[in-house]
Structures are given as C-alpha cells and as structure tokens.
Amino acid sequence: MRQLSAFLRKEGMELIRTGKIWILLIIFILFGIMNPAIAKLTPWMVETMSDSLAESGMVLTEVKVNAMTSWNQFYKNISIALIIFALMLSGILTTEYQKGTLVNMLTKGLIRWKVVGAKSIASIGLWTVCYWLCYGITYGYNMYFWNNGIASHVAFAAFCVYLLGIWVMLLILLISTLLNTASGVLAVTGVAVIASYVAGMFGKIGEYLPIRLLSAGNLLAGSMSPEDFWKAIAVALASGVVFFVLSVACFNRKNIG
C-alpha cells in the first residue's frame, strides 16, 4: 500500500504542477454558475429581443423560468464538461510512456497494477470532486432562486451521469494501456462512445448501453422513470470492472521504454 499511496501523491502533484486540476475546477464551477444564471437571464434576453422580433411579425409571449429550466441547462452543459474532462485526462498514461518516467519506477520494484490503480483512483477522484461541485453549485442556486421540489429524482439523475463519467474514465484507462498516444486514445474513445450512441437508437439494445445514462435529465420532468436506467447502470458497473481488470492485464504485458 505504501507504493500505491506514494504513486497517488505523485499523481496529485502532477495534476497540480500541470495546472489541470485548477483548469477543470474553474470550468466546472463556471458551468455550475452558468446553469441557473442562464435560466435567470432568459426572460430578460427574450424581452430585449421582443421589440426587434415584433417588427418582423413575430410575437413572443411571457417566458416563465423555474428550477427545471436550470436543471435542463445543467444536463446540456454536463456533457460538454465531460468531453473537456476526457480531453484533459486522455494522456493520463500515454504522457508517462512518452516521457519515460515509468521505466525507472518499474525497474526499482513498483508493481504494475498499482500504476493502473493509482491512475484510476486519481482520475475518478478528480471527476468526483469536479462533478459534484458543479452539481452542488447548481442545486444551491436553484434552491435559492426557485424550488428543487418541482423536479423528480434529482439525486438519482445526477448519480446516473456521474456513473457514466466513471465509465468513460475507465474506458480511457483501458485504451491507454493499448495505445501510446493521447490522440489515439481520444479517437478510439470517441468512436466507442459514438458507436454506443448510434447503437442505442436501434431496438431494445439502448436500454443496456451505459450511454443511456446521459439522458437521465428526462427523469426530472417525469418522462422517464428510474426503472428505465437499471439495466444501463448494471452494464456500466459490470463493464467498468471488466475495463479495470483488462487494463491491469494489458499493462502487465505492455513493453514500456
């Protein structure tokens, strides 16, 4: 465990040194503030545009906003935030290959699975902090301005998207044990996610795909129920474990340096 904790400290220092942790925290904080801010400003923006639109024959009725408006904005923005997060952490292992920093540590006795373990803990830990910080800011502002009681299954919907983020991070880690460049990792991850999204459009297979968790925002309006996501949650959890086990197996066989 000393090796694992030491490598985790090294990962934390690397995230701080490169500034990635601060960039991601700022981005997620901004998204958390933007969600209620955009909802709050929507009536003002519509009123500002109403005169010019009236001249062209379009009449806008009064726009009413509430917590649902802000939550809808949250689920639109969080997919963008997840993409940014994946971009920032796509080189979590490939950067080590290119710099050759793992060679000395491995020759000195660092057990390989602990590298994969530390990388997964660091990425999931950072995702946890960033995601729930963004969620907490939006939730707090929604409580202050409106009432979150208007939305159904708020916490469960948030958990679904959080789990999808973990699944994506574990997928990136697995691909990183197979490829040597961050661009390659991003390309394969993107293809896998897009293929999953497209496959979900056909038949009942979509109920089992983890990408379905991204539509958890529909729970808030009651257009979907928690039962619609249990299969996708089970597959995400099971495949996440498989990704981690395969990552360890592939990394144990990988020629480094």
Short mmCIF file of C-alpha atoms in Angstrom, two decimals:
data_model
loop_
_atom_site.label_atom_id
_atom_site.label_comp_id
_atom_site.label_asym_id
_atom_site.label_seq_id
_atom_site.Cartn_x
_atom_site.Cartn_y
_atom_site.Cartn_z
CA MET A 1 0.00 0.00 0.00
CA ARG A 2 2.95 2.33 0.51
CA GLN A 3 3.78 2.12 -3.20
CA LEU A 4 0.16 2.89 -4.11
CA SER A 5 -0.10 5.88 -1.77
CA ALA A 6 3.29 7.20 -2.94
CA PHE A 7 2.25 6.95 -6.59
CA LEU A 8 -1.07 8.60 -5.76
CA ARG A 9 0.80 11.52 -4.21
CA LYS A 10 2.88 11.73 -7.36
CA GLU A 11 -0.33 11.84 -9.44
CA GLY A 12 -1.77 14.58 -7.28
CA MET A 13 1.39 16.67 -7.57
CA GLU A 14 1.39 16.15 -11.34
CA LEU A 15 -2.20 17.39 -11.65
CA ILE A 16 -1.28 20.46 -9.61
CA ARG A 17 2.01 21.07 -11.44
CA THR A 18 0.42 20.91 -14.88
CA GLY A 19 -2.49 23.08 -13.73
CA LYS A 20 -5.07 20.55 -14.93
CA ILE A 21 -6.78 20.38 -11.55
CA TRP A 22 -7.24 24.16 -11.41
CA ILE A 23 -8.42 24.42 -15.02
CA LEU A 24 -11.01 21.68 -14.53
CA LEU A 25 -12.20 23.09 -11.21
CA ILE A 26 -12.68 26.53 -12.77
CA ILE A 27 -14.54 25.06 -15.77
CA PHE A 28 -16.91 23.00 -13.61
CA ILE A 29 -17.51 25.91 -11.21
CA LEU A 30 -18.35 28.15 -14.17
CA PHE A 31 -20.76 25.56 -15.57
CA GLY A 32 -22.36 25.24 -12.13
CA ILE A 33 -22.95 29.00 -12.01
CA MET A 34 -23.98 29.29 -15.67
CA ASN A 35 -26.89 26.85 -15.36
CA PRO A 36 -29.06 28.98 -13.03
CA ALA A 37 -27.62 32.23 -14.44
CA ILE A 38 -28.80 31.44 -17.98
CA ALA A 39 -32.20 30.39 -16.64
CA LYS A 40 -32.47 33.60 -14.62
CA LEU A 41 -31.45 35.79 -17.56
CA THR A 42 -33.69 34.09 -20.13
CA PRO A 43 -36.77 36.33 -19.54
CA TRP A 44 -34.59 39.45 -19.77
CA MET A 45 -33.00 38.24 -23.02
CA VAL A 46 -36.40 37.42 -24.53
CA GLU A 47 -37.75 40.82 -23.50
CA THR A 48 -34.72 42.52 -25.06
CA MET A 49 -35.30 40.71 -28.35
CA SER A 50 -39.09 41.11 -28.37
CA ASP A 51 -39.14 44.58 -29.96
CA SER A 52 -36.93 43.64 -32.90
CA LEU A 53 -38.82 40.38 -33.42
CA ALA A 54 -42.16 42.20 -33.27
CA GLU A 55 -41.08 44.33 -36.22
CA SER A 56 -40.64 41.17 -38.27
CA GLY A 57 -44.09 39.92 -37.30
CA MET A 58 -43.10 37.54 -34.51
CA VAL A 59 -44.81 37.94 -31.15
CA LEU A 60 -43.18 36.43 -28.06
CA THR A 61 -45.27 35.52 -25.05
CA GLU A 62 -44.02 35.92 -21.48
CA VAL A 63 -41.35 33.39 -20.56
CA LYS A 64 -41.52 31.79 -17.13
CA VAL A 65 -38.48 30.06 -15.68
CA ASN A 66 -38.08 27.79 -12.67
CA ALA A 67 -35.69 25.18 -11.29
CA MET A 68 -36.47 22.86 -14.21
CA THR A 69 -35.11 25.46 -16.64
CA SER A 70 -31.83 25.49 -14.72
CA TRP A 71 -31.65 21.68 -14.45
CA ASN A 72 -32.25 21.32 -18.18
CA GLN A 73 -29.30 23.64 -18.69
CA PHE A 74 -27.23 21.51 -16.29
CA TYR A 75 -27.79 18.33 -18.30
CA LYS A 76 -26.99 20.13 -21.55
CA ASN A 77 -23.74 21.53 -20.17
CA ILE A 78 -22.54 18.47 -18.26
CA SER A 79 -22.00 16.50 -21.47
CA ILE A 80 -19.71 19.32 -22.68
CA ALA A 81 -17.94 19.30 -19.32
CA LEU A 82 -17.41 15.53 -19.58
CA ILE A 83 -15.87 15.91 -23.04
CA ILE A 84 -13.50 18.59 -21.73
CA PHE A 85 -12.60 16.36 -18.78
CA ALA A 86 -11.85 13.43 -21.10
CA LEU A 87 -9.71 15.68 -23.32
CA MET A 88 -7.70 16.89 -20.33
CA LEU A 89 -7.08 13.38 -18.97
CA SER A 90 -6.65 11.49 -22.24
CA GLY A 91 -2.88 11.45 -21.71
CA ILE A 92 -3.02 10.07 -18.19
CA LEU A 93 -0.84 7.08 -19.20
CA THR A 94 0.46 7.98 -22.65
CA THR A 95 2.32 11.02 -21.29
CA GLU A 96 4.22 8.66 -18.98
CA TYR A 97 5.19 6.48 -21.96
CA GLN A 98 6.49 9.44 -23.94
CA LYS A 99 8.47 10.92 -21.05
CA GLY A 100 9.78 7.53 -19.92
CA THR A 101 9.00 8.33 -16.29
CA LEU A 102 7.64 4.86 -15.55
CA VAL A 103 10.79 2.99 -16.59
CA ASN A 104 12.86 3.89 -13.52
CA MET A 105 9.99 3.33 -11.10
CA LEU A 106 9.16 -0.08 -12.55
CA THR A 107 12.80 -1.22 -12.57
CA LYS A 108 13.04 -0.18 -8.90
CA GLY A 109 10.20 -2.54 -7.99
CA LEU A 110 6.97 -0.62 -8.47
CA ILE A 111 4.25 -3.21 -9.03
CA ARG A 112 2.47 -2.58 -12.32
CA TRP A 113 -1.11 -2.99 -11.14
CA LYS A 114 -0.52 -0.20 -8.64
CA VAL A 115 0.21 2.19 -11.52
CA VAL A 116 -3.18 1.37 -13.04
CA GLY A 117 -4.83 1.54 -9.62
CA ALA A 118 -3.36 4.94 -8.81
CA LYS A 119 -4.24 6.34 -12.23
CA SER A 120 -7.85 5.16 -11.92
CA ILE A 121 -8.22 6.50 -8.37
CA ALA A 122 -6.74 9.86 -9.39
CA SER A 123 -8.96 10.29 -12.46
CA ILE A 124 -12.15 9.09 -10.76
CA GLY A 125 -11.36 11.15 -7.66
CA LEU A 126 -10.91 14.31 -9.74
CA TRP A 127 -14.10 13.59 -11.69
CA THR A 128 -15.94 13.10 -8.38
CA VAL A 129 -14.81 16.46 -6.99
CA CYS A 130 -15.45 18.39 -10.21
CA TYR A 131 -18.82 16.81 -10.97
CA TRP A 132 -20.38 17.10 -7.52
CA LEU A 133 -19.01 20.63 -7.12
CA CYS A 134 -20.79 21.64 -10.33
CA TYR A 135 -23.95 19.82 -9.23
CA GLY A 136 -23.83 21.34 -5.74
CA ILE A 137 -23.49 24.89 -7.06
CA THR A 138 -26.44 24.44 -9.41
CA TYR A 139 -28.51 22.77 -6.69
CA GLY A 140 -27.78 25.55 -4.21
CA TYR A 141 -28.65 28.36 -6.60
CA ASN A 142 -31.82 26.54 -7.66
CA MET A 143 -32.88 26.29 -4.02
CA TYR A 144 -32.17 29.99 -3.51
CA PHE A 145 -33.99 31.28 -6.59
CA TRP A 146 -36.74 28.69 -7.02
CA ASN A 147 -37.62 25.29 -5.56
CA ASN A 148 -35.96 21.99 -6.44
CA GLY A 149 -39.12 20.19 -5.35
CA ILE A 150 -40.57 20.80 -8.80
CA ALA A 151 -38.12 18.24 -10.25
CA SER A 152 -38.37 14.47 -9.69
CA HIS A 153 -35.50 12.10 -8.88
CA VAL A 154 -32.91 14.91 -8.77
CA ALA A 155 -30.24 12.91 -6.90
CA PHE A 156 -30.76 9.69 -8.87
CA ALA A 157 -30.48 11.52 -12.19
CA ALA A 158 -27.25 13.15 -11.03
CA PHE A 159 -25.85 9.76 -9.97
CA CYS A 160 -26.56 8.29 -13.42
CA VAL A 161 -24.46 10.93 -15.20
CA TYR A 162 -21.76 10.65 -12.52
CA LEU A 163 -21.55 6.89 -13.13
CA LEU A 164 -21.25 7.49 -16.88
CA GLY A 165 -18.25 9.74 -16.20
CA ILE A 166 -16.56 6.96 -14.21
CA TRP A 167 -17.28 4.51 -17.03
CA VAL A 168 -15.68 6.86 -19.58
CA MET A 169 -12.58 7.31 -17.38
CA LEU A 170 -12.13 3.53 -17.03
CA LEU A 171 -12.58 3.14 -20.80
CA ILE A 172 -9.89 5.77 -21.40
CA LEU A 173 -7.58 3.94 -18.99
CA LEU A 174 -8.08 0.63 -20.81
CA ILE A 175 -7.42 2.17 -24.22
CA SER A 176 -4.35 3.92 -22.77
CA THR A 177 -2.83 0.53 -21.93
CA LEU A 178 -3.21 -0.49 -25.58
CA LEU A 179 -2.15 2.69 -27.40
CA ASN A 180 0.81 5.02 -26.98
CA THR A 181 -0.58 8.44 -27.93
CA ALA A 182 -3.24 10.67 -26.37
CA SER A 183 -4.69 11.43 -29.81
CA GLY A 184 -5.15 7.72 -30.46
CA VAL A 185 -6.80 7.25 -27.07
CA LEU A 186 -9.19 10.14 -27.78
CA ALA A 187 -10.02 8.84 -31.26
CA VAL A 188 -10.83 5.30 -30.10
CA THR A 189 -12.77 6.56 -27.07
CA GLY A 190 -14.77 8.91 -29.29
CA VAL A 191 -15.56 6.15 -31.79
CA ALA A 192 -16.63 3.81 -28.96
CA VAL A 193 -18.94 6.39 -27.40
CA ILE A 194 -20.44 7.45 -30.76
CA ALA A 195 -20.94 3.80 -31.77
CA SER A 196 -22.67 3.19 -28.44
CA TYR A 197 -24.91 6.21 -29.02
CA VAL A 198 -25.85 5.10 -32.55
CA ALA A 199 -26.46 1.51 -31.45
CA GLY A 200 -28.82 2.81 -28.78
CA MET A 201 -31.13 4.13 -31.49
CA PHE A 202 -31.98 0.63 -32.69
CA GLY A 203 -34.24 -1.75 -30.83
CA LYS A 204 -34.04 -2.51 -27.13
CA ILE A 205 -30.25 -2.62 -27.05
CA GLY A 206 -30.26 1.02 -25.96
CA GLU A 207 -31.67 0.03 -22.56
CA TYR A 208 -28.42 -1.80 -21.78
CA LEU A 209 -25.89 0.74 -23.04
CA PRO A 210 -24.12 3.00 -20.49
CA ILE A 211 -24.51 5.99 -22.83
CA ARG A 212 -28.23 5.87 -21.95
CA LEU A 213 -27.28 7.36 -18.57
CA LEU A 214 -26.66 10.68 -20.32
CA SER A 215 -30.42 11.03 -20.83
CA ALA A 216 -31.08 10.88 -17.07
CA GLY A 217 -32.20 14.51 -17.20
CA ASN A 218 -35.53 13.20 -18.52
CA LEU A 219 -36.20 11.81 -15.04
CA LEU A 220 -36.71 15.31 -13.67
CA ALA A 221 -39.77 16.03 -15.80
CA GLY A 222 -41.17 12.53 -15.25
CA SER A 223 -40.87 11.49 -18.90
CA MET A 224 -38.68 8.58 -17.78
CA SER A 225 -38.55 6.56 -14.55
CA PRO A 226 -35.62 5.10 -12.56
CA GLU A 227 -36.56 1.63 -13.81
CA ASP A 228 -35.60 2.75 -17.32
CA PHE A 229 -31.96 3.05 -16.21
CA TRP A 230 -31.32 -0.02 -14.03
CA LYS A 231 -30.10 -2.15 -16.96
CA ALA A 232 -27.72 0.57 -18.17
CA ILE A 233 -26.43 1.06 -14.60
CA ALA A 234 -25.79 -2.69 -14.21
CA VAL A 235 -23.92 -2.85 -17.54
CA ALA A 236 -21.91 0.29 -16.69
CA LEU A 237 -20.84 -1.17 -13.33
CA ALA A 238 -20.02 -4.62 -14.75
CA SER A 239 -18.15 -3.30 -17.80
CA GLY A 240 -16.31 -0.77 -15.62
CA VAL A 241 -14.92 -3.63 -13.51
CA VAL A 242 -14.01 -5.52 -16.70
CA PHE A 243 -12.25 -2.43 -18.09
CA PHE A 244 -10.16 -2.15 -14.93
CA VAL A 245 -9.22 -5.86 -14.88
CA LEU A 246 -8.30 -5.76 -18.58
CA SER A 247 -6.30 -2.56 -18.01
CA VAL A 248 -4.20 -4.33 -15.37
CA ALA A 249 -3.76 -7.41 -17.59
CA CYS A 250 -2.76 -5.34 -20.65
CA PHE A 251 -0.43 -3.07 -18.68
CA ASN A 252 1.31 -6.10 -17.13
CA ARG A 253 2.18 -7.29 -20.65
CA LYS A 254 2.98 -3.88 -22.12
CA ASN A 255 6.53 -3.15 -23.19
CA ILE A 256 7.47 0.21 -21.65
CA GLY A 257 10.64 2.01 -22.65
#
